PDB file of C-alpha atoms and ligand atoms in Angstrom:
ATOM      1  CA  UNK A   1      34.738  11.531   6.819  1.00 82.00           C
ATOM      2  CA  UNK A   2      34.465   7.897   7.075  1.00 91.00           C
ATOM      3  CA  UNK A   3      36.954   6.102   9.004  1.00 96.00           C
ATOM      4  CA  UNK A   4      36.857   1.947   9.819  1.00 97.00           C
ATOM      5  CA  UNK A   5      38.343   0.248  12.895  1.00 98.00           C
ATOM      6  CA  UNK A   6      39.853  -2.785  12.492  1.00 98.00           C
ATOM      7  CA  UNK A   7      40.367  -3.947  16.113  1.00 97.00           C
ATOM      8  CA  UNK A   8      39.222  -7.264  17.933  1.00 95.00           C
ATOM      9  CA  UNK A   9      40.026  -5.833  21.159  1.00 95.00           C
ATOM     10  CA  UNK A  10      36.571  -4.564  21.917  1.00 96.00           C
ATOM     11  CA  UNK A  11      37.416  -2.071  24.557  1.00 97.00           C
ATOM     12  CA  UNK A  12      40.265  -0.494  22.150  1.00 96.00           C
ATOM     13  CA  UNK A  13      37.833  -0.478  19.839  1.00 97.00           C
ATOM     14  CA  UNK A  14      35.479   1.276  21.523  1.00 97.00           C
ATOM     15  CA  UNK A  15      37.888   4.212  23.191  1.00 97.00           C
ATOM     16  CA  UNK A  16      38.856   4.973  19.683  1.00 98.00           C
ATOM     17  CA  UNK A  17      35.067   5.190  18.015  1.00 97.00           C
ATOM     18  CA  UNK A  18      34.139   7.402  20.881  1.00 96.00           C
ATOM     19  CA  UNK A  19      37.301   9.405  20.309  1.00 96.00           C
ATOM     20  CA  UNK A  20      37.206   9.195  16.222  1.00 95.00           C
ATOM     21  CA  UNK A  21      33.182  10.201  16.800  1.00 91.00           C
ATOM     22  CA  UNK A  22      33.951  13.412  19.203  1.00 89.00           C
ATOM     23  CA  UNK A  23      36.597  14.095  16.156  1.00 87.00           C
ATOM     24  CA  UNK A  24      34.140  14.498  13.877  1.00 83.00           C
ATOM     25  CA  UNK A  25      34.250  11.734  12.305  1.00 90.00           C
ATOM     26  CA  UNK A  26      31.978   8.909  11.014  1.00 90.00           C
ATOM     27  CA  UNK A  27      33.129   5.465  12.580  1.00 94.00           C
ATOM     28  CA  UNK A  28      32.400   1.735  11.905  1.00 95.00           C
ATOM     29  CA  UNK A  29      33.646  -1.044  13.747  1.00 96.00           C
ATOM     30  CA  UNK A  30      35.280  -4.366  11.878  1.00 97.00           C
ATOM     31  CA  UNK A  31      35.889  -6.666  15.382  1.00 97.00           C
ATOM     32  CA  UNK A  32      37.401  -9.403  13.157  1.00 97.00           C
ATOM     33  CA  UNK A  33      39.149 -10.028   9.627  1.00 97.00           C
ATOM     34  CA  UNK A  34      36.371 -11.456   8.407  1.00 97.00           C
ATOM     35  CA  UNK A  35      34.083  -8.913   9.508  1.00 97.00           C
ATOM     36  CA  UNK A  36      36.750  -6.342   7.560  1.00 97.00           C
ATOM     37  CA  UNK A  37      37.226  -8.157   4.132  1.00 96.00           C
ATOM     38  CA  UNK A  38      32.987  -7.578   4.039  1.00 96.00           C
ATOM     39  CA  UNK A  39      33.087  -3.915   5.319  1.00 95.00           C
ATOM     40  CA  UNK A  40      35.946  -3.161   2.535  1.00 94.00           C
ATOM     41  CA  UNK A  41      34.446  -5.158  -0.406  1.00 93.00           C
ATOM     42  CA  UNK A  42      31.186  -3.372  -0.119  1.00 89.00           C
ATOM     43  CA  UNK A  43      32.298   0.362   0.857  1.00 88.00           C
ATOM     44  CA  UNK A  44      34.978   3.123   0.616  1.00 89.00           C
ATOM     45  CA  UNK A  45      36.478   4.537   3.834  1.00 93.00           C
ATOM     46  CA  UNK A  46      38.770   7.650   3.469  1.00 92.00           C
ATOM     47  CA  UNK A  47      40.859   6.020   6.311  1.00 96.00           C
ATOM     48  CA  UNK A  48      41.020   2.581   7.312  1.00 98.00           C
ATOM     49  CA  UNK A  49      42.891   1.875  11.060  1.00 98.00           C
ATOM     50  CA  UNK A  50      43.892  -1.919  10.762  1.00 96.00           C
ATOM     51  CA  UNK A  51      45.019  -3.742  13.952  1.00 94.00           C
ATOM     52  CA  UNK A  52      47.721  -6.677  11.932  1.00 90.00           C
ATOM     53  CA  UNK A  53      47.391  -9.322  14.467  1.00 88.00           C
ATOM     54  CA  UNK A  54      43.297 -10.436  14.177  1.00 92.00           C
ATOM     55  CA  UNK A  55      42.623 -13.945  15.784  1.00 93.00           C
ATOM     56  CA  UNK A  56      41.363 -14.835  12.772  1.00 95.00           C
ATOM     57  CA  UNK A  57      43.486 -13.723   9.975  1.00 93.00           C
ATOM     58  CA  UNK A  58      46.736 -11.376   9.659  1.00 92.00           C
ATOM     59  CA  UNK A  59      45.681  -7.984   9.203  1.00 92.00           C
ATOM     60  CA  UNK A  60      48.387  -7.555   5.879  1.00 92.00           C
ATOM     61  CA  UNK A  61      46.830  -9.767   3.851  1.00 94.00           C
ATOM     62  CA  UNK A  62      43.869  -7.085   3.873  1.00 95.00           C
ATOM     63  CA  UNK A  63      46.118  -4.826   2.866  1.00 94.00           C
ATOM     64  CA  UNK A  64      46.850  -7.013   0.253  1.00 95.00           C
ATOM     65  CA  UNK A  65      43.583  -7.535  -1.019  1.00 95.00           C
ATOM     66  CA  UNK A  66      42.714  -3.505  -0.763  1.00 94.00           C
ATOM     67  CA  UNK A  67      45.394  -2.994  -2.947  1.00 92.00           C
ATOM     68  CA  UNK A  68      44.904  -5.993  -5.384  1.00 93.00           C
ATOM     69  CA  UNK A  69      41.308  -4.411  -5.517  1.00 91.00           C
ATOM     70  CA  UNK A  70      43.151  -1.363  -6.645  1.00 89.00           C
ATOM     71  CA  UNK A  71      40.813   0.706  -3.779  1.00 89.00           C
ATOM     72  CA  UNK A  72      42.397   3.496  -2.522  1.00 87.00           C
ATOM     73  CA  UNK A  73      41.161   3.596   1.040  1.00 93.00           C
ATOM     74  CA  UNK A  74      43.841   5.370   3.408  1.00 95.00           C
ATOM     75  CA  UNK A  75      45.552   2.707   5.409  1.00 96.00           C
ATOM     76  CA  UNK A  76      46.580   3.124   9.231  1.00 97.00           C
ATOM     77  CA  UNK A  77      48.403  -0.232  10.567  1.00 94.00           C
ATOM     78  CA  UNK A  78      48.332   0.028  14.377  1.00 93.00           C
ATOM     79  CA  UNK A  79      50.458  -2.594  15.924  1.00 88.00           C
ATOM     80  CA  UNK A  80      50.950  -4.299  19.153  1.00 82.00           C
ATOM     81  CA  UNK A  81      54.355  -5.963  18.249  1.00 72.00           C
ATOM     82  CA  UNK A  82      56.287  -2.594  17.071  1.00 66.00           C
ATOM     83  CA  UNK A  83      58.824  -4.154  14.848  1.00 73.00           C
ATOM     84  CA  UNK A  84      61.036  -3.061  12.478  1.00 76.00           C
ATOM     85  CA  UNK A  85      59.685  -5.815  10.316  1.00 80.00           C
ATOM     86  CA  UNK A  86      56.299  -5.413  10.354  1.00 79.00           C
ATOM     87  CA  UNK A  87      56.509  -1.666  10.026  1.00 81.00           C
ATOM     88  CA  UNK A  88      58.692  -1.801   6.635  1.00 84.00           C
ATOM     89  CA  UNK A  89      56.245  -4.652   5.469  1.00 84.00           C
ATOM     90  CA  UNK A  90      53.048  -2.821   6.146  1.00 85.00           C
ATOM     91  CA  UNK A  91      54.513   0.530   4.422  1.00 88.00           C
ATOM     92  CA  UNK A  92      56.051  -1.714   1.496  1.00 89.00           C
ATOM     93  CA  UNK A  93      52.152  -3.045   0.799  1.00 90.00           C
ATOM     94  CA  UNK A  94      51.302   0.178   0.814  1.00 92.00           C
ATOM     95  CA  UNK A  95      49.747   1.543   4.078  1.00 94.00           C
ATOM     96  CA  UNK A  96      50.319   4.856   4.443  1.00 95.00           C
ATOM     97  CA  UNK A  97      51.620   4.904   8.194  1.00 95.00           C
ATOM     98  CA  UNK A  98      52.147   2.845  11.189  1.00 93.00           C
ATOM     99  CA  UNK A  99      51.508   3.605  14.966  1.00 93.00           C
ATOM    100  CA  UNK A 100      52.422   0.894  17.195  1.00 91.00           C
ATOM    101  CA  UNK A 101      50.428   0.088  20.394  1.00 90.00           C
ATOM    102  CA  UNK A 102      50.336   1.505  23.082  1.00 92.00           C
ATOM    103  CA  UNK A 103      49.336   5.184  21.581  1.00 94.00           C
ATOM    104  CA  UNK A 104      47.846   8.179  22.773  1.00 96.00           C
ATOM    105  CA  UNK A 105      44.229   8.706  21.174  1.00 96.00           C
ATOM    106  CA  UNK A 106      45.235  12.538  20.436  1.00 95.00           C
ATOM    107  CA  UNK A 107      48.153  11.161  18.456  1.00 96.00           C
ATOM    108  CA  UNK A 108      46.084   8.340  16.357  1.00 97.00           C
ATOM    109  CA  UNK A 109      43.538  11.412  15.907  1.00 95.00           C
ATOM    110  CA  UNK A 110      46.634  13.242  14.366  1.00 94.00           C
ATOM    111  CA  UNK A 111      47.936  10.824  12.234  1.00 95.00           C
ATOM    112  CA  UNK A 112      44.298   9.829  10.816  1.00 96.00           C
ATOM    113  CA  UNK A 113      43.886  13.787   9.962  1.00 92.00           C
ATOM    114  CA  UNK A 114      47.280  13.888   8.500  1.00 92.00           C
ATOM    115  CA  UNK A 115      46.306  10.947   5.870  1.00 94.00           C
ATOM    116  CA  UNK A 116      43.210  12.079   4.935  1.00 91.00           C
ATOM    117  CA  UNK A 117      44.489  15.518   4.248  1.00 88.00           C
ATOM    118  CA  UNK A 118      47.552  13.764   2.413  1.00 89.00           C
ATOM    119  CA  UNK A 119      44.913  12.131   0.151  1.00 85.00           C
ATOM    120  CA  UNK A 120      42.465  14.644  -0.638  1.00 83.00           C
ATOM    121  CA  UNK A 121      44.160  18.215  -0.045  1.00 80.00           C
ATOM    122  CA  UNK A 122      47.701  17.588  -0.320  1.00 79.00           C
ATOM    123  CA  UNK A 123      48.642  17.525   2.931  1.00 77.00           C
ATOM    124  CA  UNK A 124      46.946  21.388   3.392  1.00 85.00           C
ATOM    125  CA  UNK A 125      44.634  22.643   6.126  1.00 88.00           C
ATOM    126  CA  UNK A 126      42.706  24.650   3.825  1.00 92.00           C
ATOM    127  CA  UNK A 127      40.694  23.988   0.952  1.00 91.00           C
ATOM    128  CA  UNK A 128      39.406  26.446  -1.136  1.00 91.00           C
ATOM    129  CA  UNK A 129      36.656  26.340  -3.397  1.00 92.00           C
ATOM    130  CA  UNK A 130      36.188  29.573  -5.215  1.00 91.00           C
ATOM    131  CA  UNK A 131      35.257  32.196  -2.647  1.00 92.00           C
ATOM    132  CA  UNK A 132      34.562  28.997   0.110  1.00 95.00           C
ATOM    133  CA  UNK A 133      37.990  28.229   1.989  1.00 95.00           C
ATOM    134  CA  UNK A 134      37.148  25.259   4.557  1.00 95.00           C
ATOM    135  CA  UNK A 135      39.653  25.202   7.728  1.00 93.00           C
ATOM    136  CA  UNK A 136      39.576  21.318   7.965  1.00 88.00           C
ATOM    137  CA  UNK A 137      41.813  21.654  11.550  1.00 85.00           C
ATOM    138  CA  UNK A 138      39.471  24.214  12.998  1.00 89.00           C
ATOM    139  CA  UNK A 139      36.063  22.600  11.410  1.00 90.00           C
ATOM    140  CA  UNK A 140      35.125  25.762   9.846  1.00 94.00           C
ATOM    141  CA  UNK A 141      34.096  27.429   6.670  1.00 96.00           C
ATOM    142  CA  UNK A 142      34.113  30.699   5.727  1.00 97.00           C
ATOM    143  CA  UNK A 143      32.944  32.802   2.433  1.00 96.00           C
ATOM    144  CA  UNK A 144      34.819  35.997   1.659  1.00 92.00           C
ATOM    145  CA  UNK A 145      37.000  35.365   5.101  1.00 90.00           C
ATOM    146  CA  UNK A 146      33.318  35.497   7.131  1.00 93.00           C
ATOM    147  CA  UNK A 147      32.610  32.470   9.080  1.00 95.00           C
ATOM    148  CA  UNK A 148      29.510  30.508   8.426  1.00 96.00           C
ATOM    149  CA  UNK A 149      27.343  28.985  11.279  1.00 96.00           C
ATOM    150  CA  UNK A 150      27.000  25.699  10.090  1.00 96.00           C
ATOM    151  CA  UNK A 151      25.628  22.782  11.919  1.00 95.00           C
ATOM    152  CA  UNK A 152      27.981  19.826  12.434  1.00 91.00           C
ATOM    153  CA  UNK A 153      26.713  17.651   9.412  1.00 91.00           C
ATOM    154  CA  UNK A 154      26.317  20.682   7.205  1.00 95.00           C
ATOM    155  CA  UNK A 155      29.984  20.946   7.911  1.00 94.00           C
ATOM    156  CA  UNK A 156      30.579  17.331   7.101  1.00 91.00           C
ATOM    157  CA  UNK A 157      28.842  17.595   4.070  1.00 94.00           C
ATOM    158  CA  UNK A 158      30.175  20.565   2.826  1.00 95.00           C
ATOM    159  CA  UNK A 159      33.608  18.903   2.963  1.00 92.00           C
ATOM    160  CA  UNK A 160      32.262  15.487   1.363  1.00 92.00           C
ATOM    161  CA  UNK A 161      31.344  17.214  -1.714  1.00 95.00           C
ATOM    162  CA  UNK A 162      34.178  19.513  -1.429  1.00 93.00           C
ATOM    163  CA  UNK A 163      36.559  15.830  -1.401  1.00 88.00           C
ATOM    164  CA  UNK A 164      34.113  15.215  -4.454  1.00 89.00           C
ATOM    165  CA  UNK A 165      34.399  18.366  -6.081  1.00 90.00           C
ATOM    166  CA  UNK A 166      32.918  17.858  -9.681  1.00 90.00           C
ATOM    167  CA  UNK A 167      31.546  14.107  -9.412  1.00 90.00           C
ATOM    168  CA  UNK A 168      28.104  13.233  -8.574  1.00 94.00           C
ATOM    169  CA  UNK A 169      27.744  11.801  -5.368  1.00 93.00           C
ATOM    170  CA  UNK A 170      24.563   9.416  -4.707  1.00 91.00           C
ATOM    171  CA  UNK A 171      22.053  10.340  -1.657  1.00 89.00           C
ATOM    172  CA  UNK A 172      23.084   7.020  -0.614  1.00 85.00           C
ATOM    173  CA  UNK A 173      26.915   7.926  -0.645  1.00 87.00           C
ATOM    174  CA  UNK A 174      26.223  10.406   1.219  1.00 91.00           C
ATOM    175  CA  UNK A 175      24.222   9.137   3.863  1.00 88.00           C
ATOM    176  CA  UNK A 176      27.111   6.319   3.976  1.00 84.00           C
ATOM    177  CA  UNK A 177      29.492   8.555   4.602  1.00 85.00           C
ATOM    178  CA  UNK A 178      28.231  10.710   6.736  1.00 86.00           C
ATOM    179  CA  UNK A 179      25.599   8.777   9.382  1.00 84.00           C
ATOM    180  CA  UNK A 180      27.495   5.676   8.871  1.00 80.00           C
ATOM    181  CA  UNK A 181      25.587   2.755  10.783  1.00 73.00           C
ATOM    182  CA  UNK A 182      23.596   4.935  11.907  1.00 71.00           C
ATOM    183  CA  UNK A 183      21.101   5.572   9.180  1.00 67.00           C
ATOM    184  CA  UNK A 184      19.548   2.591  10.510  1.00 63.00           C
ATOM    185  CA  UNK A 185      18.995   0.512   7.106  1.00 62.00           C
ATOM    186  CA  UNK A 186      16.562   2.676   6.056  1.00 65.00           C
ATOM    187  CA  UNK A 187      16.362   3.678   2.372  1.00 68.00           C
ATOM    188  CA  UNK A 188      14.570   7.107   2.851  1.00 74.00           C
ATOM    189  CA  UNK A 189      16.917   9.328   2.392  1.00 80.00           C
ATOM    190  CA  UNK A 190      14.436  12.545   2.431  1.00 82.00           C
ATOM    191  CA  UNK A 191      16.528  13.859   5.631  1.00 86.00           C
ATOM    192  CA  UNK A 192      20.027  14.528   3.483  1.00 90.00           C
ATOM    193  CA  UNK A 193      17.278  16.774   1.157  1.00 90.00           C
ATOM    194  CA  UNK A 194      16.842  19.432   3.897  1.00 92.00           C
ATOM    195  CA  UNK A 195      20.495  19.196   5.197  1.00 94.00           C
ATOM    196  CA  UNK A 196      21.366  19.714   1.256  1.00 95.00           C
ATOM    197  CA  UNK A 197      19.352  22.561   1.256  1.00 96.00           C
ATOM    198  CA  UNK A 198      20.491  23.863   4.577  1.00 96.00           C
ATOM    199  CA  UNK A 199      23.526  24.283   3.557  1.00 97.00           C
ATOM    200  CA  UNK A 200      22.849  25.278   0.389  1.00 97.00           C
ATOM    201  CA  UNK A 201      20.750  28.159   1.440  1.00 97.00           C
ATOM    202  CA  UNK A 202      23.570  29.284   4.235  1.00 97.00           C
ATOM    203  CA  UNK A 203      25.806  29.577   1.356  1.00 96.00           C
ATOM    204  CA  UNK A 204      24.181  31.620  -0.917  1.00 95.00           C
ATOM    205  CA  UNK A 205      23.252  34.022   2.113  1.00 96.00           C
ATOM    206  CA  UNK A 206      26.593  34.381   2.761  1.00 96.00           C
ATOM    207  CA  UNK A 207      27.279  35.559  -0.849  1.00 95.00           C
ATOM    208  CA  UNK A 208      29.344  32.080  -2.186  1.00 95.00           C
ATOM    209  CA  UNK A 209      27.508  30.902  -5.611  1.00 92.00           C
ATOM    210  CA  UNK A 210      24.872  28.005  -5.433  1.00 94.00           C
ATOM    211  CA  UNK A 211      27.424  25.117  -5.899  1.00 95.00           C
ATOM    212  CA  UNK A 212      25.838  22.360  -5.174  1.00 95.00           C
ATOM    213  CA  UNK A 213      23.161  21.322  -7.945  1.00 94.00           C
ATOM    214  CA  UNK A 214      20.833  18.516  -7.722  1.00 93.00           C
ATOM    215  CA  UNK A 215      21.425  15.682 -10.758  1.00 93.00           C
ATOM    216  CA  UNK A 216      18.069  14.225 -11.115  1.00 91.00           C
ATOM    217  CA  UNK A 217      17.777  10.563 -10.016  1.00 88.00           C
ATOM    218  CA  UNK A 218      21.502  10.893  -9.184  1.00 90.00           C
ATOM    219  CA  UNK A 219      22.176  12.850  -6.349  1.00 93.00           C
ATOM    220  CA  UNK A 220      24.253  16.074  -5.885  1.00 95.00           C
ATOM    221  CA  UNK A 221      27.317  17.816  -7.886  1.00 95.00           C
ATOM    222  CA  UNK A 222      29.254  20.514  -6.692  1.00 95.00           C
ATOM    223  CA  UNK A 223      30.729  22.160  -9.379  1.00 93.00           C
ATOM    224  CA  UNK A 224      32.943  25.275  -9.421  1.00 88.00           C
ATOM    225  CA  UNK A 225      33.008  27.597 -12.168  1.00 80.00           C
TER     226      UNK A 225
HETATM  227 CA1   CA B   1      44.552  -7.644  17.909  1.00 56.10          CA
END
């Protein structure tokens, strides 16, 4: 899942992309408002963490502008000053929590978790998907209640398209979301193929239906019957 990191303070930054990235999840940096309003206008994070004070701007009027854009990127505010004030203004625009600084990195972990599974599986720690139930707090999927031994992206994409369930997601969606910056601008996007299939293949084997069907010059659908 695709998180962005609002935060000028560079070494903040940094000690939460390395946590976020141990987490699992796919990071990008914003050091500056600027910087944000261009990351948000051209892409959809399931969780955005938004430092409010920026030297450049105040981090609430992105919140503003996400929601005048009607996208529905999840919105962490994290906060230095941890006022009453700019908590009930930040959850009045619409963020959907607040964490003020200093925090522990296990806790903003938690709380990112706990809005991304608010958004896309009701607040649950399972999804199921037919005979597939994902564990998305142990990182695991199993068919039938057997576990599968799936790499760490195969995970990551089994969840993307299991977030997408029924809508056909782009090759270049999917390398957004899951590499992140770290595609490195190229538009060959022949590796997602063989993770696609990968996965694909581990599933069948394990006895789940072949879900995930290739929509030519699309991308990918997982559909469940
Ligand atoms: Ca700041």
């Amino acid at each position: 899942m695709k998180l962005l990191i609002v935060e000028d303070e560079k070494a903040l930054a940094d000690s939460i992309y390395s946590y976020l990235q141990r987490e699992n999840f796919v990071c990008e940096i914003a050091p500056s408002y600027t910087g944000a309003l261009e990351r948000i206008a051209q892409d959809d994070y399931d969780c955005i963490l938004l430092d409010i004070s920026l030297q450049d701007g105040d981090g609430l009027e992105l919140l503003k502008t996400l929601k005048s854009n009607h996208k529905t990127d999840g919105v962490l505010i994290i906060s230095a000053h941890s006022s009453l004030e700019d908590k009930v203004s930040g959850l009045h625009l619409g963020a959907d929590d607040y964490l003020p600084k200093p925090f522990h990195l296990s806790e903003l972990g938690a709380r990112v978790a706990a809005i991304i599974r608010r958004r896309h599986s009701a607040g649950s720690h399972f999804i199921r998907l037919d005979d597939i139930e994902i564990d998305i707090q142990a990182h695991l999927a199993t068919v039938k209640g057997r576990s599968l031994d799936l790499t760490r992206k195969e995970y990551q994409l089994l969840l993307y398209f299991a977030y997408n369930k029924g809508r056909v997601v782009s090759r270049n969606a999917i390398a957004e979301h899951l590499w992140g910056d770290d595609t490195g601008g190229t538009d060959n996007y022949d590796f997602i193929y063989t993770h696609i299939k990968n996965l694909r293949r581990k599933l069948v084997e394990a006895g789940a239906g072949d879900y995930i069907q290739s929509v030519y010059g699309m991308g990918y659908k997982l559909t469940i019957p």
